[in-house]
XYZ file of C-alpha atoms in Angstrom:
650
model
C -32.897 -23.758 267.607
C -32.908 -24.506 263.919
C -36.872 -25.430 263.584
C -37.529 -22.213 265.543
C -35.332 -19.773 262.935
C -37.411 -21.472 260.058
C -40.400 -20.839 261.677
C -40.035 -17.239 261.866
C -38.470 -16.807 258.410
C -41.687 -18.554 257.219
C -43.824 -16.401 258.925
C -41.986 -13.072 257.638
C -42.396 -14.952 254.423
C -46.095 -15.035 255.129
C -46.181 -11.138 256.420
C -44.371 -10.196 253.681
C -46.533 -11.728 250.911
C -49.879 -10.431 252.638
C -47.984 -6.943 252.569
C -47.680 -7.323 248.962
C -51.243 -8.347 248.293
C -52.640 -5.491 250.053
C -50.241 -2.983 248.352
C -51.793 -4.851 245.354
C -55.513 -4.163 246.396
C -54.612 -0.577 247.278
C -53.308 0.005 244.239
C -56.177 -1.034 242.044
C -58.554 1.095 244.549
C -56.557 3.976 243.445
C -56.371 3.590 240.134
C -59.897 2.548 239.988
C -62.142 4.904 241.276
C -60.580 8.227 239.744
C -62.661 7.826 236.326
C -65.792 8.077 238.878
C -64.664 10.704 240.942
C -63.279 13.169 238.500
C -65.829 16.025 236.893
C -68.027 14.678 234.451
C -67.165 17.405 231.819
C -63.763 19.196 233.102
C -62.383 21.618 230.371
C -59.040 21.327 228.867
C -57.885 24.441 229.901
C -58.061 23.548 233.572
C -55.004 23.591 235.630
C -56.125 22.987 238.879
C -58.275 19.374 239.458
C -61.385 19.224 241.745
C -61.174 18.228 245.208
C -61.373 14.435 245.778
C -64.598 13.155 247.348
C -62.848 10.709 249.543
C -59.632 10.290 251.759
C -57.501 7.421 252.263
C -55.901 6.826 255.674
C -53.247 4.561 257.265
C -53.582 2.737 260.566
C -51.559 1.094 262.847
C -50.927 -2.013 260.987
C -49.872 -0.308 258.001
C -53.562 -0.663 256.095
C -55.172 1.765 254.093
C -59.057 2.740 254.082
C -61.289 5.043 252.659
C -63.129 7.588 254.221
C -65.494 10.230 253.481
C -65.165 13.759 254.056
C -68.714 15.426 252.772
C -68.553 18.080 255.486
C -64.763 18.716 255.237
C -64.903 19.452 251.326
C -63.784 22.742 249.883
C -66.006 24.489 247.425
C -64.814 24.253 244.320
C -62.814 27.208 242.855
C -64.375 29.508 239.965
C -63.584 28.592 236.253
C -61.607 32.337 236.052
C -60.155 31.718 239.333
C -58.119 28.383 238.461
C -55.314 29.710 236.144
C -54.525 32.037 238.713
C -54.375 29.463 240.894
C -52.442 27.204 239.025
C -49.780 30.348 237.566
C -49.625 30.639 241.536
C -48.739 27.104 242.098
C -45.984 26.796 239.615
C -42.490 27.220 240.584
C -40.847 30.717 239.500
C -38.602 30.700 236.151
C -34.838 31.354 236.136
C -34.110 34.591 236.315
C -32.043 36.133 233.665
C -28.512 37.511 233.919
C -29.413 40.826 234.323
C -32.036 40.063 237.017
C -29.167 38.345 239.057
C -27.591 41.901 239.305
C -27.562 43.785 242.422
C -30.542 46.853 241.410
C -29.584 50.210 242.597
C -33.230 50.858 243.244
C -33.477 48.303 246.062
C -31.282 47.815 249.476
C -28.526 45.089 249.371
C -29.572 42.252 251.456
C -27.366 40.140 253.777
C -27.553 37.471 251.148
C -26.015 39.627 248.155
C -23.120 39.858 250.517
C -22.500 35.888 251.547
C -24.284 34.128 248.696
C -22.598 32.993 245.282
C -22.956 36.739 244.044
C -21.019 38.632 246.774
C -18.340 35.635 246.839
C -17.973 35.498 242.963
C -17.575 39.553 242.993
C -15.286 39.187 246.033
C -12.959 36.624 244.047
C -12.727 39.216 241.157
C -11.469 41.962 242.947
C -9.219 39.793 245.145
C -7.856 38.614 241.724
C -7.510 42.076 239.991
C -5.796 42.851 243.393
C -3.456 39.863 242.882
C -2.250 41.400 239.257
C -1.966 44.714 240.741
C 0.059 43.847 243.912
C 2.268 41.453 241.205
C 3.616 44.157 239.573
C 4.365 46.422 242.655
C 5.931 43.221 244.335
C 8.107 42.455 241.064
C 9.353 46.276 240.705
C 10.251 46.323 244.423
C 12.048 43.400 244.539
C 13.222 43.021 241.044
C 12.276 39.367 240.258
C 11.904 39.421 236.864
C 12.248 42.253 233.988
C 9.552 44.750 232.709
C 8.739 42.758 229.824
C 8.163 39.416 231.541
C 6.328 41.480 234.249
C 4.031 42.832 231.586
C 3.396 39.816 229.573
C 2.739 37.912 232.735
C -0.013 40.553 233.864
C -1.633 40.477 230.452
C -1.372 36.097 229.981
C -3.363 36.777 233.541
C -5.882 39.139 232.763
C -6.343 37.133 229.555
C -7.039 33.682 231.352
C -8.916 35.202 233.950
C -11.090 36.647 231.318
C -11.331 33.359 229.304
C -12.521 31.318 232.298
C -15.163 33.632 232.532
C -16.480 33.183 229.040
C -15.610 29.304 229.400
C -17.893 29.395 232.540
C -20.636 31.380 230.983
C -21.124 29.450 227.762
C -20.856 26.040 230.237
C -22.940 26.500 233.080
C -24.899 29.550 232.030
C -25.119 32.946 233.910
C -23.328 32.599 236.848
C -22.245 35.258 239.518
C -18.422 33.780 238.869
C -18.378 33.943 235.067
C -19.562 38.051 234.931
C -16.676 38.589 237.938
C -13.925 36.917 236.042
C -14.649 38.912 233.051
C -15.097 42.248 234.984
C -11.396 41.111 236.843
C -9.710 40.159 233.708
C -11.242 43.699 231.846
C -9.711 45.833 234.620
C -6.648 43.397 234.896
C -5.882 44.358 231.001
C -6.371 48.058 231.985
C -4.031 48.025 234.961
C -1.216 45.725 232.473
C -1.833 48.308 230.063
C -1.163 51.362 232.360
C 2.254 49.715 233.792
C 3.469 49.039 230.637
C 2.658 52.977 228.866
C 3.425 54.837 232.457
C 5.958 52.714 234.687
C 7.980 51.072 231.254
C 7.505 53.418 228.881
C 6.568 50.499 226.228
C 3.737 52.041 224.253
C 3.306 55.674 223.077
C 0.274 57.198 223.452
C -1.334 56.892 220.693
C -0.886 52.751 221.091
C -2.234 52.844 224.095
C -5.559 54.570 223.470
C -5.903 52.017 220.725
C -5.242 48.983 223.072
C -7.720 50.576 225.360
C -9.940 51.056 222.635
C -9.964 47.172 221.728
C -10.401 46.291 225.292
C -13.301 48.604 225.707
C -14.606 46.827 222.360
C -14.143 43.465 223.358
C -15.888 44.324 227.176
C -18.731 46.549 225.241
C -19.871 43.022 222.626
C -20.308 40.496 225.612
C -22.135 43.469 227.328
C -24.319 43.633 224.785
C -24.618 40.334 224.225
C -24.714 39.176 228.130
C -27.020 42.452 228.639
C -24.655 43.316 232.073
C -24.474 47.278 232.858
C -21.785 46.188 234.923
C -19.617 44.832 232.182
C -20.161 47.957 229.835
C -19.485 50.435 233.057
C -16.033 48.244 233.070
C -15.132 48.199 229.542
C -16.156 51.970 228.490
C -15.468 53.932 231.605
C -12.000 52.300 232.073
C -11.266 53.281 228.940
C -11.642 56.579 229.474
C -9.770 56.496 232.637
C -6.938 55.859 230.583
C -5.896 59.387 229.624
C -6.355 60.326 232.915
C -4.133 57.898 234.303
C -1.722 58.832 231.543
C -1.447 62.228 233.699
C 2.135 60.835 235.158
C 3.833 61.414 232.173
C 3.217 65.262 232.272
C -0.298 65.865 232.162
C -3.692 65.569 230.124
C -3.244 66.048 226.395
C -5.364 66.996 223.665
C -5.634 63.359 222.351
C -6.381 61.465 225.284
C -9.324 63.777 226.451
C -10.315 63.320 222.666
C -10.360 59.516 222.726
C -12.404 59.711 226.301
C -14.790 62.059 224.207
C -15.208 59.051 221.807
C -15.994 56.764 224.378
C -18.072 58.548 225.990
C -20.421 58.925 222.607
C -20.241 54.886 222.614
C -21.144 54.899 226.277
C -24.161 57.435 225.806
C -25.132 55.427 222.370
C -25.356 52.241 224.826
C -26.775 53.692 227.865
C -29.879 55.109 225.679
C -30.143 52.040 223.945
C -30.349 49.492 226.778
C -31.693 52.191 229.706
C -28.437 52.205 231.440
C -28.605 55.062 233.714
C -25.698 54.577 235.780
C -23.469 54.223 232.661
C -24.754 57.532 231.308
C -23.726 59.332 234.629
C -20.507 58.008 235.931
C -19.674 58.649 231.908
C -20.817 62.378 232.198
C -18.576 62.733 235.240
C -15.394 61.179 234.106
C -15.388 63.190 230.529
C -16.196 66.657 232.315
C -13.120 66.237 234.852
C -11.108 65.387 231.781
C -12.019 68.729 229.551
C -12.207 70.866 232.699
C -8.671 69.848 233.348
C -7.723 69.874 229.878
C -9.640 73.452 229.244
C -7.581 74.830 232.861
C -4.155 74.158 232.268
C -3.694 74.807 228.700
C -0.582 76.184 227.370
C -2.144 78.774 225.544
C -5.066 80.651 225.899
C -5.703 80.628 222.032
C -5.893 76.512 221.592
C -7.773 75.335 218.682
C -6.702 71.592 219.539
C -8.923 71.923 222.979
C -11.564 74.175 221.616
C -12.368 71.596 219.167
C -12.263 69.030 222.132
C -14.866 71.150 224.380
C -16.799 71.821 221.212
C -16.831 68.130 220.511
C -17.972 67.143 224.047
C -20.707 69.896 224.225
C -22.149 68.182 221.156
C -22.334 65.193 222.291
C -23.947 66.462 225.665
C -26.383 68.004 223.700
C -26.772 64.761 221.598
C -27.208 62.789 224.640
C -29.852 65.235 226.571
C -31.880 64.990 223.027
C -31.733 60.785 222.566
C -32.351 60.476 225.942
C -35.891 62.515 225.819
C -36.670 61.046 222.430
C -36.330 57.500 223.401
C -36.475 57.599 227.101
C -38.656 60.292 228.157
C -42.625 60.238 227.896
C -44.166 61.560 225.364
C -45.509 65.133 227.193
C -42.986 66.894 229.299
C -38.881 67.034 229.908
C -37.228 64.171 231.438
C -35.225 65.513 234.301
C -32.105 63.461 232.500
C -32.206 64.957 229.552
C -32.733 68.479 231.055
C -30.016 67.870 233.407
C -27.548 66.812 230.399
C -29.109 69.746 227.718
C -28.621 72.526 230.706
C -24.820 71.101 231.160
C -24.059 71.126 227.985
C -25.058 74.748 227.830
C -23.274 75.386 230.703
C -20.016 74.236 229.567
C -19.977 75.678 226.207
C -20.089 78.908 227.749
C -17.962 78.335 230.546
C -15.109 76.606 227.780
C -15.630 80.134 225.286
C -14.922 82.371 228.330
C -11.518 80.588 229.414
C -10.324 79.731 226.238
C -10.994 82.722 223.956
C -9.529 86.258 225.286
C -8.832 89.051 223.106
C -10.730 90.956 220.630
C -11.124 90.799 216.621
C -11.114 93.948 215.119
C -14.441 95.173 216.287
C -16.317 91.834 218.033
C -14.458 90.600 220.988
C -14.267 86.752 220.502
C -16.042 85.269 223.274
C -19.146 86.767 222.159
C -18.834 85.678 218.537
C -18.277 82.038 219.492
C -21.420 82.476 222.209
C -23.446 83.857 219.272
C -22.597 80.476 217.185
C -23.876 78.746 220.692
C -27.029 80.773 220.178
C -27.351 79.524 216.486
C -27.050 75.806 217.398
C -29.282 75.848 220.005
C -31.743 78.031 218.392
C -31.132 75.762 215.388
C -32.015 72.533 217.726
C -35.498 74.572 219.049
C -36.614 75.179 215.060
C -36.396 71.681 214.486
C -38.231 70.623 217.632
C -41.192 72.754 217.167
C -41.098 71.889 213.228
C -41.241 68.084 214.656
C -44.167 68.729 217.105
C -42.075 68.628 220.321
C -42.682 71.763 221.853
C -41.343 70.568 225.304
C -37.452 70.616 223.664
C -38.288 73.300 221.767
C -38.505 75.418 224.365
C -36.252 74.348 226.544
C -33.320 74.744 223.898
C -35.109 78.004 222.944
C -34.672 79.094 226.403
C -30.942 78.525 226.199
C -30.734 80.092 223.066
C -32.066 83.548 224.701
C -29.846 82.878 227.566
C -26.638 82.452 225.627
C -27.904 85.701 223.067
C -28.347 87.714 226.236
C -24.592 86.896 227.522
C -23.107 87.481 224.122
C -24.668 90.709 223.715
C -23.209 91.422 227.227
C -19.888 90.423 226.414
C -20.350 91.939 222.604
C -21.380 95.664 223.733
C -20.132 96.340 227.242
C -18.240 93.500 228.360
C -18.472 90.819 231.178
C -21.323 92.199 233.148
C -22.922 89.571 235.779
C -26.209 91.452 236.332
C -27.175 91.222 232.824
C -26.486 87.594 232.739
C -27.882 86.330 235.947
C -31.287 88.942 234.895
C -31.445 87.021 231.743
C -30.550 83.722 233.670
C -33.955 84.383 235.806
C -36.401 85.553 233.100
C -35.049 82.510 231.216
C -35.385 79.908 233.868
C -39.118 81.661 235.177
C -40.799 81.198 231.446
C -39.082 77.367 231.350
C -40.822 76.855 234.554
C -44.062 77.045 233.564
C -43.456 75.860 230.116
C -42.254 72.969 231.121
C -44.452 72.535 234.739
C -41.367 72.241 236.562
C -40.781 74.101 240.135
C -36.942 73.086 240.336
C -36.956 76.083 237.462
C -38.785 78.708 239.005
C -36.244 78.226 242.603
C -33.241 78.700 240.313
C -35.333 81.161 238.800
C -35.367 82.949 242.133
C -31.677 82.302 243.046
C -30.581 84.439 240.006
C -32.841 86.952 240.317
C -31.594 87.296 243.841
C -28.112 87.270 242.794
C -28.798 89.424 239.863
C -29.885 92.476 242.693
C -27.296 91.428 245.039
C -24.808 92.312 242.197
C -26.296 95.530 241.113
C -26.996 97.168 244.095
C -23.640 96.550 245.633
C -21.619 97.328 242.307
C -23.869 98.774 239.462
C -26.630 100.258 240.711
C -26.273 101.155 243.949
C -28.886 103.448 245.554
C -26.756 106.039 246.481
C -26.011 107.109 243.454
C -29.629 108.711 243.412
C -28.445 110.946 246.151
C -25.131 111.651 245.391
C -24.008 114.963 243.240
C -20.800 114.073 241.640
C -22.317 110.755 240.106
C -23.373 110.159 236.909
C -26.849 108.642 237.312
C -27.208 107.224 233.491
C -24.477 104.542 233.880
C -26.682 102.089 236.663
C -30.500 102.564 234.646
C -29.358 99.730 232.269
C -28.746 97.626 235.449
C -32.058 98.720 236.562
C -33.795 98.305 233.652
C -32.438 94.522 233.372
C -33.357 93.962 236.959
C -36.756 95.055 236.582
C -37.616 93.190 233.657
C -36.472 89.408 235.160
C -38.406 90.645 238.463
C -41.348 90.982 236.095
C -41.512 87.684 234.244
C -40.379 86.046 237.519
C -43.742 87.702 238.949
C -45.831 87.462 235.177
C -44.718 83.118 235.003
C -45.526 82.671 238.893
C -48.856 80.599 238.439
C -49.767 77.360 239.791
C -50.013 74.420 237.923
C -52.782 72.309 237.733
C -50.886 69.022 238.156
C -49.205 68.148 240.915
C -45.459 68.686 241.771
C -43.932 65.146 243.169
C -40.729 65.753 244.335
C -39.351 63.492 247.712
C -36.824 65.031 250.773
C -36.501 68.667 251.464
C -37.141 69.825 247.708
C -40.561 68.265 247.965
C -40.636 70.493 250.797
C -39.782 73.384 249.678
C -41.849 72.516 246.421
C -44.714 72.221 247.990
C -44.514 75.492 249.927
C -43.562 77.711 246.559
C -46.932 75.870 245.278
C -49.162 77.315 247.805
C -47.507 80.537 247.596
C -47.537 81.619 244.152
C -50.059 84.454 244.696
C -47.929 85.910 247.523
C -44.492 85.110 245.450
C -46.303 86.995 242.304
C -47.107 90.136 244.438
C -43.429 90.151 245.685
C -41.269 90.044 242.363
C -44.404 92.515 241.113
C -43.239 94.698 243.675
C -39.854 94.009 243.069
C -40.151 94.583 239.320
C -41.738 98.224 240.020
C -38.934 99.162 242.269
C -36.550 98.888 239.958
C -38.362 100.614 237.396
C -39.160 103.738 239.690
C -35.310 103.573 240.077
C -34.576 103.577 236.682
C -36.988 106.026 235.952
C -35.444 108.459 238.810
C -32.130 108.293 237.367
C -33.381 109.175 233.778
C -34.952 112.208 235.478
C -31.709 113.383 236.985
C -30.297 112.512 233.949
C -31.990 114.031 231.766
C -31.929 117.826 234.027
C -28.541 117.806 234.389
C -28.133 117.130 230.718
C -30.602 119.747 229.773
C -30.672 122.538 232.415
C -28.056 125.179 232.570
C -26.547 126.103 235.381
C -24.328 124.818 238.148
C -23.835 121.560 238.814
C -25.953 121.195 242.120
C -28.795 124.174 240.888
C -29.339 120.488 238.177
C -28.878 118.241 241.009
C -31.851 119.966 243.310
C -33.942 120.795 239.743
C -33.639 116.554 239.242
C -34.418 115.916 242.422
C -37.816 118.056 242.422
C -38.635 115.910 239.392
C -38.040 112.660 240.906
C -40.411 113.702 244.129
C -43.032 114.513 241.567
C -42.439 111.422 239.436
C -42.919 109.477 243.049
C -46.011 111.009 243.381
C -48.071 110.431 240.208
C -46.664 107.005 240.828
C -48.490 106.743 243.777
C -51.792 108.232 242.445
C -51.254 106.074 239.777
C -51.591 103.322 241.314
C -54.493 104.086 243.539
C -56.246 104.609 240.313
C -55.709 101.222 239.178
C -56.063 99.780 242.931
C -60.012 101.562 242.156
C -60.519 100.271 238.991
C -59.267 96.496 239.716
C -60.892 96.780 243.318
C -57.931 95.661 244.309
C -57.422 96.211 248.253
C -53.891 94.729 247.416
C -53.296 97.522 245.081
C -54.384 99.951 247.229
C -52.298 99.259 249.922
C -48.702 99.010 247.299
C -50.123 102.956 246.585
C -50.520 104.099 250.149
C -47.215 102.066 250.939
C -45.095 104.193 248.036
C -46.942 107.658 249.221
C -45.278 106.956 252.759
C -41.718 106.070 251.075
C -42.222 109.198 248.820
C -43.089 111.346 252.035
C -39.815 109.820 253.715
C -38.103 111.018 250.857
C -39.368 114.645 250.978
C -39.087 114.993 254.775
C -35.126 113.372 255.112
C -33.572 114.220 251.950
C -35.574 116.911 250.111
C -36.199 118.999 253.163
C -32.484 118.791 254.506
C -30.491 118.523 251.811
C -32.619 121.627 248.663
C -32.668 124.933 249.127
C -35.793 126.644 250.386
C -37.241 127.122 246.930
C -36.569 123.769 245.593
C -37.931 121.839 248.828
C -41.222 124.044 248.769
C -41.772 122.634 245.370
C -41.134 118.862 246.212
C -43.590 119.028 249.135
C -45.808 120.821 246.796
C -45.587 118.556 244.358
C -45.850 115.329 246.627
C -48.962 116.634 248.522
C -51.072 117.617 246.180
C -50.094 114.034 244.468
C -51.459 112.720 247.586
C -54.799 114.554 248.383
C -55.789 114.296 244.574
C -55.360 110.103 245.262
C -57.371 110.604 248.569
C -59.708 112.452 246.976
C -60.370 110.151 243.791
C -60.316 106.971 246.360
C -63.171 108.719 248.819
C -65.340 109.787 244.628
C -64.593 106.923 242.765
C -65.304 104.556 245.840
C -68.554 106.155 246.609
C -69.729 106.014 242.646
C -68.538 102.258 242.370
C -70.758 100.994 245.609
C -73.640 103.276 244.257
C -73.214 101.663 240.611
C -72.950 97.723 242.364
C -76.262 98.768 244.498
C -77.999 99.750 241.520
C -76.858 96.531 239.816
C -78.557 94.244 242.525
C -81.445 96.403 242.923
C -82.216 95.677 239.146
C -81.158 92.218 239.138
């Protein structure tokens, strides 16, 4: 039994050194040939080697052999083609912190949910949760007093918040270390609202500056940790704190003031490092604050929260104009920094019409402070043109004319809608095509529809053409405006040679105002002359019973004959230009108006003149109309003579 267990530990002996001799042998074959095989003049640069010549293969035993492969060789890749290669073959870098951030712009996969990001973000929240729930646990059941209960919420928030720097400057950008931070930020905004609105510990004032150093401290490791998330938690809770302040009797002056200071920070930030999300959630928070602020003011008179709403329409402005000067391209409007320049129009006028109400002397108020609205933005559209940047320049010249337009309103005959929403259209039709944007010309439209709405139910309305006891004058300057924003709605209606890309419904509706600019033209054209025949029919019957002696409805049936007659040199009119232009579109607008003027003359003129006074409106209208058919039957014949002598010489 012994001499056969030596025997076969001798022969594993004997296996084992053969094993090691042929590793041996293999090894030096290895090593050996590569000087041979490799290119005979490779270039440094390479980063991908040539294909070996020959494979090695194992058998059954264990042994390796060589083997050629002639057939079974790959042709060797291009010089250009090997660095892509080789860049394809590496392994990807680390991303950065801010690439470990969920994007907006894509979905959120399963893995953002259950990986180390969605539990690390989880454990924050469940944490700021846990200092929340500790103070509403220690109130109800009276554990331990306000002042332990406060410190203990802020010696949380604090190491919370240092374990999340510890973690980052240790290990490097991890999903924990930006959650902790984010908890122990909004964990020292909830300690701080307990302790100013449940304990009554801090004034005001001291709180705003508390939440000013926390929004400091969160705003530097943004910055420096490059996290929109961080800077969204530092800078927008902060200005949640006046608002939450609003259970100790409402928003005041100074705390929508310090959430106007943050929000310049914010914007200054969001510009800098193309924070978008920042910008807007910082927009909305500050505009619920000062439209609060502006609604229930004590006084109507309040130079505290007119300098507020002044301050914040600044800084609106300011915003819209860094925004395009550092984040828009270099030809056209950035749809941002429209979007913040036409909102911080809007609310300066919207804050001067509920907070100023009375008159000065002579000038009402509200239009003086529009006028200095005017000034600044005509101010900003000097510059912008002076600079070379015609895009802004016209755009805040466009609000400049708007804002003149309401304050001469307000200035000379009060509030008066159609006036503004007329200027509102001409306005938004001449930025449409200035700036190549169709989102201008449909709110364009949308004025100009509301603009007619409002005068021919209130101002303007037609029966005041027909009616005695009216005064016609008072509706032909609600005409007249009308008229004019149908006509640069219908001059401005042209298509642009670049395309439109808009995505959903308004690339819809985009693409169908694009194709029908020519039929969109003829309409507001039409428009725009209606409401000048109007106006012009008013000043008629204006102008006869202002002139004309006599009874009252002897001036009324007088006017009246003028008006049919005015109707009808309209129409001739324009068949005359319909013949000039050959224009069969033209034509058609005349022979269209010479049937509305023979309505007129048949319902109105022949039941409601005398006998004398109707025989002179159908006069008048019929010999309008067979001098038209006339001219059209001449002037047509001399034209296709004149264009068959023109080929017959050519």
């Amino acid at each position: 039994m012994r001499d056969e267990l030596v025997e076969r530990l001798d022969s594993a002996e004997r296996q084992l050194r053969a094993l090691q001799s042929e590793v041996a042998e293999l090894r030096r074959l290895a090593v050996s040939p590569e000087p041979e095989a490799a290119a005979p003049a490779p270039t440094p640069e390479a980063l991908v080697p040539p294909p070996p010549t020959t494979r090695w293969w194992q058998d059954e035993r264990g042994r390796w052999h060589e083997r050629l492969h002639w057939e079974e060789q790959e042709p060797e890749p291009e010089p250009e083609e090997a660095p892509v290669a080789a860049a394809a073959a590496q392994p990807e870098r680390e991303p950065s912190v801010w690439q470990r951030e969920i994007r907006l712009d894509r979905e959120i996969q399963l893995d953002d949910l259950l990986g180390a990001k969605g539990l690390a973000w989880a454990g924050g929240v469940v944490t700021l949760l846990g200092v929340v729930f500790f103070f509403v646990l220690a109130v109800n059941r009276g554990w331990i007093g306000p002042g332990m209960r406060v410190g203990l919420g802020a010696a949380a928030s604090f190491i919370v918040f240092a374990a999340g720097v510890w973690v980052k400057r240790r290990y490097g950008a991890l999903y924990a270390a930006f959650s902790a931070v984010g908890a122990g930020l909004a964990g020292g905004y909830a300690t701080l609202l307990a302790a100013t609105a449940l304990y009554d510990f801090l004034p005001e004032a001291g709180a705003l500056a508390v939440a000013a150093g926390i929004a400091a401290v969160g705003l530097a490791l943004a910055l420096a940790w490059e996290s929109e998330t961080l800077a969204s938690i530092g800078l927008i809770g902060a200005m949640f704190v006046p608002a939450t302040l609003v259970l100790e009797g409402g928003l005041t002056t100074i705390g929508t003031a310090f959430a106007a200071v943050v929000f310049g920070a914010a914007a200054a930030v969001a510009i800098r490092q193309d924070w978008r999300g920042l910008l807007a959630v910082g927009v909305g928070v500050s505009l619920l604050q000062i439209i609060g602020l502006a609604a229930y003011a004590d006084s109507v008179l309040s130079w505290p929260v007119i300098a507020v709403a002044a301050a914040l329409w600044l800084l609106y402005l300011g915003a819209g104009v860094g925004w395009q000067l550092y984040r828009g391209a270099a030809e056209g409007l950035d749809r941002i920094a429209t979007s913040l320049t036409m909102l911080s129009a809007s609310l300066a006028v919207l804050a001067t019409v509920r907070l100023f109400e009375g008159s000065w002397g002579r000038f009402d108020r509200e239009g003086v402070a529009m006028a200095a609205i005017a000034a600044v933005e005509g101010a900003a559209a000097a510059f912008f043109r002076r600079d070379g940047r015609r895009d802004l320049a016209a755009l805040h010249g466009g609000i400049a004319l708007a804002v003149v337009a309401i304050a001469a309103a307000d200035l000379l005959s009060g509030a008066n809608l159609t006036y503004v929403w007329a200027a509102e259209a001409a306005l938004l039709g001449w930025l449409s095509w200035r700036a190549r944007e169709r989102s201008f010309q449909l709110a364009s439209l949308a004025y100009l529809v509301l603009a007619a709405a409002h005068a021919l139910m209130f101002e303007a309305r037609p029966d005041r053409l027909f009616e005695v006891g009216e005064h016609p004058a008072r509706a032909i300057p609600s005409a007249v405006a009308l008229g004019i924003a149908a006509f640069a709605c219908a001059w401005f209606a042209r298509r642009f040679d670049e395309p439109q890309e808009h995505a959903g419904l308004l690339g819809q509706i985009v693409a169908v105002l694009e194709e029908g600019q020519r039929e969109l033209r003829i309409a507001t054209g039409c428009a725009a002359a209606m409401a000048g025949i109007y106006a012009l029919s008013l000043g008629i019957l204006a102008v006869v019973a202002d002139s004309v002696g006599g009874d009252l409805e002897r001036r009324f049936e007088l006017g009246h004959i003028g008006v049919s007659a005015a109707w009808g040199l309209v129409g001739l009119a324009a068949a005359l230009v319909a013949l000039r232009r050959r224009s069969d579109t033209v034509l058609v607008a005349a022979a269209a108006w010479f049937g509305v003027a023979l309505v007129k003359v048949f319902v109105f003129d022949g039941a409601e003149l005398s006998d004398n006074h109707r025989s002179f409106s159908f006069l008048a209208v019929g010999a309008c109309l067979l001098l038209a058919g006339y001219l059209v039957q001449l002037l047509d014949e001399r034209l296709v003579r004149l264009n068959g002598l023109v080929v017959v010489a050519s």
